[in-house]
Amino acid sequence: MKGASHGGAPFPVNRYMDKLPITDLDIAGKTILVRADLNVPLNLENPPDEVVTDDTRIRASIPTIEHIVQARGKVVLMSHLGRPGGTRDDAYSLKPVAEKLSVLLEREVTFLPDTIGPDTQAKIASAAPGSVILLENTRFYPQETANDDEFARQLAANGDIFVNDAFGTAHRAHASTVGITAHVEQSAMGFLLAREVDYLSKVLHDSKPPFVAILGGAKVSDKIGLIENLLDRTDKILIGGAMSYTFLKAQGKEVGLSRVEDDKLAVALDLLQRSGGKIELPTDHVTADEFAADAAHHIDTDSIDIHGMGLDIGPATRQAYSRVIMDARTIVWNGPMGVFEMPAFAHGTIAIAEALASATRQGALTVVGGGDSVAAISQAELDDDVSHVSTGGGAMLEYLEGKVLPGIAALSDRKTL
Ligand code: AMP
């Protein structure tokens, strides 16, 4: 495989490297407003200590919180949880998250039942330096997602300095991510945000060849911008999942009952033609008669039986893709290779996760993102065996598409201070 041009622009390695890092802040005695991503899955039926069913995002926020506590600042955490639709709804309260955070931090976390207002401000003012406070769900207010300036001003009135550590919402201009920055003197990057940007910028702007992207999942339409931006940066783009059938059909192959976006056939063909052979498609498939976990299934090579639907990449594709991955030095993966939620159709996705882990052991830089790929890699218990698992699905895609992320762009510049 020959090295690609790797994006043309040699610099900036990191478009956001001029942003103020949390380590440059003077924290002692100040109240630091931290926008975290504590949007974790809850099951309110569970016993109290098991209400949070996956605490990954809470754990990921800890380095920033600990840093502020150690520096004798007050931490005021803001986050959204789910989509309460701009009204107060106890099913989306962050209270159980405060309890979980307290256990993980091994220190008291004060939960405040509101997000803004004089009562909230008074309680924050009376807390001691080094305390950790979590405000109620920012999305109980419709002004949050509307990026309302007055709401942003009230959020800012809760503290002195703003730190954004929520990569998962960095692609959204909301009051607690963007609006607030207009009402504080300093807005900095937290450790989690900095780590995400660091890895993704290495992938996009400083990749070592061969650079391989593995893209899967349900829809081509979600990934067109990404493929466009990766075409001249990568050496190979390996496609799997349902989106591969749109490409195969565009090439004139029989795909049977497989999931296809017929309105994207022309775009898919155009991408294939412009890719100069960089885009690789599956050559065999695990196909079934119906979309069911216990469906009878078999391997179809090349074209798919008219009554069959492709639900996973086949064994020859698994091998071929794994070989390409093992030879690569930079790898980014977004989207499963098949219906990995059903064990019979998870082999392709697991094989990719294993190949990524092996490539990482050989020194490759490997970055995985997108809810389903992250779920798949943790299902395979390989999440610690890759360089970086991104906490942002949509934000990672938009970053890799080359778009500006408003939640990062709005932060203070290091050089102006
Ligand atoms: P995405 O949200 O785009 O990453 O897509 C993930 C979803 O695509 C998962 O729920 C997979 O089950 C589904 N998926 C992957 N491959 C296929 C396939 N061949 N047919 C139908 N669904 C698929």
Coordinates of C-alpha atoms and ligand atoms in Angstrom, one line a residue:
M1 CA 0.0 0.0 0.0
K2 CA 1.4 3.4 -0.9
G3 CA 1.3 6.4 1.4
A4 CA -1.4 9.0 0.7
S5 CA -0.9 12.7 0.7
H6 CA -2.4 12.8 4.2
G7 CA -4.5 15.8 3.9
G8 CA -2.3 18.2 2.1
A9 CA -2.3 20.9 4.8
P10 CA 0.8 20.1 7.0
F11 CA -0.4 22.4 9.7
P12 CA -2.2 23.1 12.0
V13 CA -1.8 19.6 13.5
N14 CA -4.5 20.6 15.9
R15 CA -6.8 23.4 14.9
Y16 CA -7.6 23.9 18.5
M17 CA -4.1 23.9 19.9
D18 CA -4.3 27.6 20.7
K19 CA -7.3 27.1 23.0
L20 CA -6.8 27.8 26.7
P21 CA -6.1 24.5 28.6
I22 CA -7.4 24.0 32.1
T23 CA -3.8 23.7 33.3
D24 CA -3.3 27.4 32.5
L25 CA -6.1 28.6 34.8
D26 CA -5.6 30.2 38.2
I27 CA -8.2 28.1 40.1
A28 CA -7.7 28.7 43.8
G29 CA -10.6 30.3 45.5
K30 CA -12.6 30.5 42.2
T31 CA -15.8 28.8 41.2
I32 CA -15.3 26.8 38.1
L33 CA -18.3 26.0 35.9
V34 CA -17.7 22.7 34.2
R35 CA -19.8 21.6 31.3
A36 CA -19.5 17.8 31.5
D37 CA -21.1 15.1 29.5
L38 CA -22.9 13.1 32.2
N39 CA -25.6 11.9 29.8
V40 CA -25.5 8.3 31.0
P41 CA -28.1 5.5 30.7
L42 CA -30.4 5.1 33.7
N43 CA -32.8 2.4 34.9
L44 CA -34.9 3.9 37.6
E45 CA -36.3 0.5 38.5
N46 CA -32.9 -0.7 39.6
P47 CA -31.7 -0.6 43.3
P48 CA -30.3 2.9 44.1
D49 CA -26.7 1.9 43.6
E50 CA -27.4 0.4 40.2
V51 CA -29.6 3.1 38.7
V52 CA -26.7 4.3 36.4
T53 CA -26.3 1.3 34.1
D54 CA -23.1 2.6 32.4
D55 CA -20.8 5.0 34.3
T56 CA -18.2 5.4 31.5
R57 CA -19.0 9.1 30.9
I58 CA -19.0 9.9 34.7
R59 CA -15.6 8.3 35.1
A60 CA -14.3 10.2 32.1
S61 CA -15.1 13.5 33.8
I62 CA -13.1 12.7 36.9
P63 CA -9.7 14.1 36.0
T64 CA -11.0 17.6 35.4
I65 CA -13.1 17.5 38.6
E66 CA -10.1 16.2 40.7
H67 CA -7.8 18.9 39.2
I68 CA -10.1 21.7 40.3
V69 CA -10.6 20.2 43.8
Q70 CA -6.9 19.7 44.3
A71 CA -6.3 23.4 43.2
R72 CA -8.9 24.5 45.9
G73 CA -11.5 25.7 43.4
K74 CA -15.2 25.0 43.7
V75 CA -16.6 22.7 41.0
V76 CA -20.0 23.4 39.6
L77 CA -21.0 20.8 37.1
M78 CA -23.5 21.3 34.4
S79 CA -24.8 18.6 32.0
H80 CA -27.8 17.5 30.0
L81 CA -29.4 14.1 30.4
G82 CA -31.5 12.6 27.7
R83 CA -34.1 14.7 25.9
P84 CA -36.7 16.0 28.4
G85 CA -37.9 18.4 25.8
G86 CA -37.4 21.6 27.7
T87 CA -39.5 20.8 30.7
R88 CA -38.8 19.5 34.2
D89 CA -39.2 15.7 34.2
D90 CA -38.0 13.6 37.2
A91 CA -37.2 10.7 34.8
Y92 CA -34.4 12.8 33.5
S93 CA -33.1 14.2 36.8
L94 CA -29.3 14.2 37.3
K95 CA -29.8 13.3 41.0
P96 CA -28.8 9.6 40.6
V97 CA -25.8 10.8 38.7
A98 CA -24.7 13.0 41.6
E99 CA -25.0 9.9 43.9
K100 CA -22.9 7.8 41.5
L101 CA -20.3 10.5 41.0
S102 CA -20.0 10.8 44.8
V103 CA -19.2 7.1 45.1
L104 CA -16.6 7.3 42.3
L105 CA -15.0 10.4 43.6
E106 CA -15.1 9.2 47.2
R107 CA -16.2 12.6 48.2
E108 CA -19.5 14.5 48.8
V109 CA -21.3 15.8 45.8
T110 CA -24.0 18.3 46.4
F111 CA -26.9 18.0 44.0
L112 CA -28.9 21.2 43.4
P113 CA -32.5 20.8 42.2
D114 CA -32.3 23.8 39.8
T115 CA -29.9 25.0 37.2
I116 CA -30.1 28.8 37.5
G117 CA -31.6 31.4 39.8
P118 CA -30.9 33.2 43.1
D119 CA -31.3 30.0 45.3
T120 CA -28.8 28.1 43.2
Q121 CA -26.3 31.0 43.3
A122 CA -26.7 31.4 47.1
K123 CA -26.1 27.6 47.7
I124 CA -23.0 27.7 45.4
A125 CA -21.7 30.8 47.2
S126 CA -22.0 29.2 50.6
A127 CA -20.1 26.0 49.6
A128 CA -16.5 25.6 50.7
P129 CA -13.5 25.7 48.3
G130 CA -12.9 22.2 47.0
S131 CA -16.6 21.3 47.0
V132 CA -18.3 19.5 44.1
I133 CA -21.8 20.6 43.1
L134 CA -24.0 19.2 40.3
L135 CA -26.8 21.3 38.9
E136 CA -30.0 19.8 37.6
N137 CA -30.4 18.9 33.9
T138 CA -29.7 21.9 31.7
R139 CA -32.3 20.7 29.2
F140 CA -35.2 21.2 31.7
Y141 CA -35.0 24.7 30.2
P142 CA -35.9 25.1 26.5
Q143 CA -33.5 28.0 26.4
E144 CA -30.6 25.5 26.6
T145 CA -30.8 24.0 23.1
A146 CA -32.0 27.4 21.8
N147 CA -28.6 28.9 23.0
D148 CA -30.6 31.7 24.6
D149 CA -28.4 34.5 25.6
E150 CA -30.2 35.4 28.8
F151 CA -30.2 31.8 30.0
A152 CA -26.5 31.6 29.2
R153 CA -25.9 34.7 31.3
Q154 CA -27.8 33.1 34.2
L155 CA -25.7 30.0 33.9
A156 CA -22.5 32.1 33.9
A157 CA -23.7 33.9 37.0
N158 CA -23.2 30.7 38.9
G159 CA -19.4 30.9 38.8
D160 CA -16.3 32.7 37.7
I161 CA -14.5 30.6 35.0
F162 CA -16.0 28.2 32.4
V163 CA -14.4 24.8 31.5
N164 CA -15.9 22.7 28.7
D165 CA -15.2 19.0 29.1
A166 CA -18.2 17.7 27.1
F167 CA -16.9 16.4 23.8
G168 CA -20.1 14.6 23.1
T169 CA -22.0 17.9 22.7
A170 CA -19.1 20.0 21.3
H171 CA -20.8 20.0 17.9
R172 CA -23.9 21.7 19.3
A173 CA -24.1 25.4 20.0
H174 CA -26.1 25.4 23.2
A175 CA -26.3 27.8 26.1
S176 CA -24.1 25.7 28.4
T177 CA -21.5 25.0 25.7
V178 CA -21.3 28.1 23.6
G179 CA -23.6 30.9 24.9
I180 CA -22.0 30.9 28.3
T181 CA -18.6 31.7 26.9
A182 CA -19.8 35.3 26.2
H183 CA -20.5 35.9 29.9
V184 CA -17.3 34.7 31.6
E185 CA -13.8 36.1 31.3
Q186 CA -12.1 32.8 30.6
S187 CA -13.3 29.6 29.0
A188 CA -10.9 26.7 28.9
M189 CA -10.7 23.1 27.7
G190 CA -11.0 20.3 30.3
F191 CA -8.8 17.2 30.2
L192 CA -11.3 15.0 28.4
L193 CA -12.0 17.5 25.7
A194 CA -8.3 18.1 25.2
R195 CA -7.6 14.3 25.0
E196 CA -10.3 13.8 22.4
V197 CA -9.1 16.7 20.3
D198 CA -5.5 15.5 20.6
Y199 CA -6.3 12.0 19.3
L200 CA -8.7 13.1 16.6
S201 CA -6.3 15.8 15.3
K202 CA -3.5 13.3 15.1
V203 CA -5.7 11.0 13.0
L204 CA -6.8 13.8 10.7
H205 CA -3.8 16.0 10.4
D206 CA -0.7 14.0 11.5
S207 CA -1.5 10.4 10.5
K208 CA 1.3 8.0 9.8
P209 CA 0.8 5.9 6.6
P210 CA -0.8 3.5 5.9
F211 CA -3.8 5.3 7.3
V212 CA -7.0 3.1 7.2
A213 CA -10.6 4.1 8.0
I214 CA -13.1 1.4 8.7
L215 CA -16.7 2.6 8.3
G216 CA -19.8 0.7 8.9
G217 CA -23.3 1.1 10.4
A218 CA -26.7 1.5 9.0
K219 CA -26.6 4.4 6.6
V220 CA -24.4 5.8 3.8
S221 CA -26.2 9.1 4.2
D222 CA -24.6 9.6 7.7
K223 CA -21.1 9.1 6.4
I224 CA -20.9 10.9 3.0
G225 CA -19.2 14.0 4.5
L226 CA -16.8 11.8 6.4
I227 CA -15.9 9.7 3.3
E228 CA -15.4 12.9 1.3
N229 CA -13.0 14.3 3.9
L230 CA -11.1 11.1 4.3
L231 CA -10.7 10.3 0.6
D232 CA -7.4 12.0 0.1
R233 CA -6.2 11.6 3.6
T234 CA -6.4 7.8 3.9
D235 CA -4.8 4.9 2.0
K236 CA -7.8 2.6 2.4
I237 CA -11.4 2.9 3.4
L238 CA -12.9 -0.4 4.4
I239 CA -16.7 -0.4 4.3
G240 CA -19.0 -2.8 6.1
G241 CA -22.4 -2.9 7.7
A242 CA -25.6 -2.1 5.9
M243 CA -24.0 0.9 4.1
S244 CA -21.9 -1.5 2.0
Y245 CA -25.1 -2.7 0.2
T246 CA -25.8 0.7 -1.2
F247 CA -22.2 0.8 -2.7
L248 CA -22.5 -2.8 -4.0
K249 CA -25.9 -2.1 -5.6
A250 CA -24.4 1.1 -7.1
Q251 CA -21.8 -1.2 -8.7
G252 CA -24.6 -3.2 -10.2
K253 CA -24.3 -6.2 -7.8
E254 CA -27.3 -8.2 -6.7
V255 CA -27.9 -7.4 -3.0
G256 CA -31.3 -9.2 -2.5
L257 CA -33.3 -7.9 0.4
S258 CA -30.4 -6.1 2.1
R259 CA -30.9 -2.7 3.4
V260 CA -30.1 -0.1 0.7
E261 CA -30.6 3.7 0.4
D262 CA -31.8 3.9 -3.1
D263 CA -31.6 7.7 -3.2
K264 CA -27.9 7.5 -2.4
L265 CA -26.9 5.1 -5.3
A266 CA -25.5 8.0 -7.4
V267 CA -23.5 9.5 -4.6
A268 CA -22.1 6.1 -3.7
L269 CA -21.1 5.4 -7.3
D270 CA -19.5 8.9 -7.5
L271 CA -17.5 8.2 -4.3
L272 CA -16.3 4.9 -5.6
Q273 CA -15.2 6.3 -8.9
R274 CA -13.3 9.2 -7.2
S275 CA -11.7 6.9 -4.6
G276 CA -9.2 5.5 -7.1
G277 CA -9.7 2.0 -5.6
K278 CA -9.2 3.2 -2.0
I279 CA -12.7 2.2 -1.0
E280 CA -12.9 -1.6 -0.4
L281 CA -16.2 -3.4 -0.2
P282 CA -17.1 -6.8 1.3
T283 CA -16.6 -9.7 -1.1
D284 CA -18.7 -12.2 0.9
H285 CA -21.6 -11.8 3.3
V286 CA -23.4 -13.6 6.1
T287 CA -27.0 -13.6 4.8
A288 CA -30.3 -14.6 6.3
D289 CA -33.9 -15.0 5.1
E290 CA -35.2 -12.6 7.7
F291 CA -34.0 -10.0 10.2
A292 CA -34.0 -12.1 13.3
A293 CA -31.4 -13.4 15.8
D294 CA -32.3 -17.0 15.1
A295 CA -32.7 -16.7 11.4
A296 CA -31.1 -19.5 9.3
H297 CA -28.0 -18.0 7.7
H298 CA -25.3 -18.9 5.2
I299 CA -22.4 -17.3 3.3
D300 CA -22.9 -15.7 0.0
T301 CA -19.9 -14.8 -2.1
D302 CA -19.9 -11.8 -4.4
S303 CA -23.7 -11.3 -5.1
I304 CA -26.5 -12.0 -2.6
D305 CA -29.4 -14.4 -3.3
I306 CA -32.5 -12.4 -4.3
H307 CA -34.3 -13.7 -1.2
G308 CA -31.5 -13.1 1.2
M309 CA -30.3 -10.1 3.2
G310 CA -26.8 -9.3 4.2
L311 CA -26.4 -9.0 7.9
D312 CA -22.6 -9.2 8.4
I313 CA -19.4 -9.3 6.4
G314 CA -18.3 -12.8 5.5
P315 CA -15.2 -14.8 6.6
A316 CA -13.1 -13.9 3.5
T317 CA -13.8 -10.2 4.0
R318 CA -13.1 -10.5 7.7
Q319 CA -9.7 -11.9 6.8
A320 CA -8.9 -9.4 4.1
Y321 CA -9.9 -6.4 6.2
S322 CA -8.0 -7.8 9.2
R323 CA -4.8 -8.0 7.1
V324 CA -5.2 -4.4 5.9
I325 CA -5.7 -3.3 9.5
M326 CA -2.7 -5.2 10.8
D327 CA -0.5 -3.5 8.2
A328 CA -1.7 0.0 9.1
R329 CA -0.1 2.6 11.4
T330 CA -3.1 4.9 11.8
I331 CA -6.6 3.5 12.0
V332 CA -10.0 5.1 12.7
W333 CA -13.1 3.0 13.1
N334 CA -16.8 4.2 13.2
G335 CA -19.7 1.8 12.8
P336 CA -20.3 -1.9 13.1
M337 CA -19.7 -4.4 10.3
G338 CA -23.1 -6.1 10.8
V339 CA -26.0 -6.5 13.1
F340 CA -23.6 -7.0 16.0
E341 CA -26.5 -7.0 18.6
M342 CA -27.3 -10.5 17.3
P343 CA -24.5 -13.0 18.1
A344 CA -24.9 -14.8 14.8
F345 CA -24.1 -11.5 12.9
A346 CA -21.4 -10.1 15.3
H347 CA -18.4 -12.0 14.0
G348 CA -17.3 -9.4 11.5
T349 CA -17.5 -6.6 14.1
I350 CA -15.6 -8.7 16.6
A351 CA -12.9 -9.6 14.1
I352 CA -12.4 -5.9 13.4
A353 CA -12.2 -5.1 17.1
E354 CA -9.6 -7.9 17.5
A355 CA -7.6 -6.7 14.5
L356 CA -7.5 -3.2 15.9
A357 CA -6.3 -4.5 19.3
S358 CA -3.5 -6.4 17.5
A359 CA -2.5 -3.4 15.4
T360 CA -2.4 -1.3 18.6
R361 CA 0.0 -3.8 20.2
Q362 CA 2.2 -3.4 17.1
G363 CA 2.3 0.3 17.6
A364 CA -0.5 1.7 15.5
L365 CA -2.5 4.7 16.6
T366 CA -6.1 3.4 16.8
V367 CA -9.2 5.5 17.5
V368 CA -12.7 4.1 17.8
G369 CA -15.9 6.2 18.0
G370 CA -19.6 6.2 17.5
G371 CA -22.1 4.6 20.0
D372 CA -22.3 1.2 18.3
S373 CA -18.6 0.7 17.6
V374 CA -17.9 1.7 21.2
A375 CA -20.6 -0.7 22.5
A376 CA -19.1 -3.4 20.2
I377 CA -15.5 -2.9 21.4
S378 CA -16.5 -3.0 25.0
Q379 CA -18.7 -6.1 24.4
A380 CA -15.5 -7.7 23.1
E381 CA -13.7 -6.4 26.2
L382 CA -11.1 -4.7 24.0
D383 CA -11.7 -1.1 24.9
D384 CA -8.5 -0.9 26.8
D385 CA -6.6 -2.4 23.9
V386 CA -7.0 0.5 21.5
S387 CA -5.3 3.9 21.7
H388 CA -8.5 5.9 22.2
V389 CA -12.2 5.3 22.5
S390 CA -14.0 8.5 21.7
T391 CA -16.9 9.7 24.0
G392 CA -18.6 11.5 21.2
G393 CA -20.4 9.9 18.2
G394 CA -21.8 12.9 16.4
A395 CA -19.0 15.2 17.5
M396 CA -16.3 12.8 16.4
L397 CA -18.0 12.4 13.0
E398 CA -18.2 16.2 12.5
Y399 CA -14.6 16.7 13.6
L400 CA -13.5 14.1 11.1
E401 CA -15.7 15.6 8.4
G402 CA -13.5 18.7 8.9
K403 CA -16.3 20.8 10.4
V404 CA -15.6 23.4 13.1
L405 CA -17.0 22.3 16.5
P406 CA -18.7 25.3 18.0
G407 CA -18.3 24.2 21.6
I408 CA -14.5 24.2 21.2
A409 CA -14.2 27.2 18.8
A410 CA -16.0 29.4 21.4
L411 CA -13.3 28.8 24.1
S412 CA -10.7 31.5 25.0
D413 CA -7.5 31.6 23.0
R414 CA -4.4 30.8 24.9
K415 CA -2.4 33.6 23.2
T416 CA -4.8 36.5 24.0
L417 CA -4.4 36.0 27.8
Ligands
AMP1 P1 -25.1 3.4 12.9 O1 -26.0 4.0 14.0 O2 -25.1 4.0 11.6 O3 -23.7 3.2 13.5 O4 -25.6 1.9 12.7 C1 -25.6 0.9 13.6 C2 -26.7 0.0 13.4 O5 -26.6 -0.6 12.1 C3 -26.7 -1.2 14.3 O6 -27.8 -1.2 15.1 C4 -26.6 -2.4 13.4 O7 -27.4 -3.5 13.8 C5 -27.1 -1.9 12.1 N1 -26.5 -2.7 11.0 C6 -25.3 -2.9 10.7 N2 -25.1 -3.7 9.6 C7 -26.4 -4.0 9.2 C8 -26.9 -4.8 8.2 N3 -26.1 -5.4 7.3 N4 -28.3 -4.8 8.0 C9 -29.1 -4.1 8.8 N5 -28.6 -3.3 9.9 C10 -27.3 -3.3 10.1

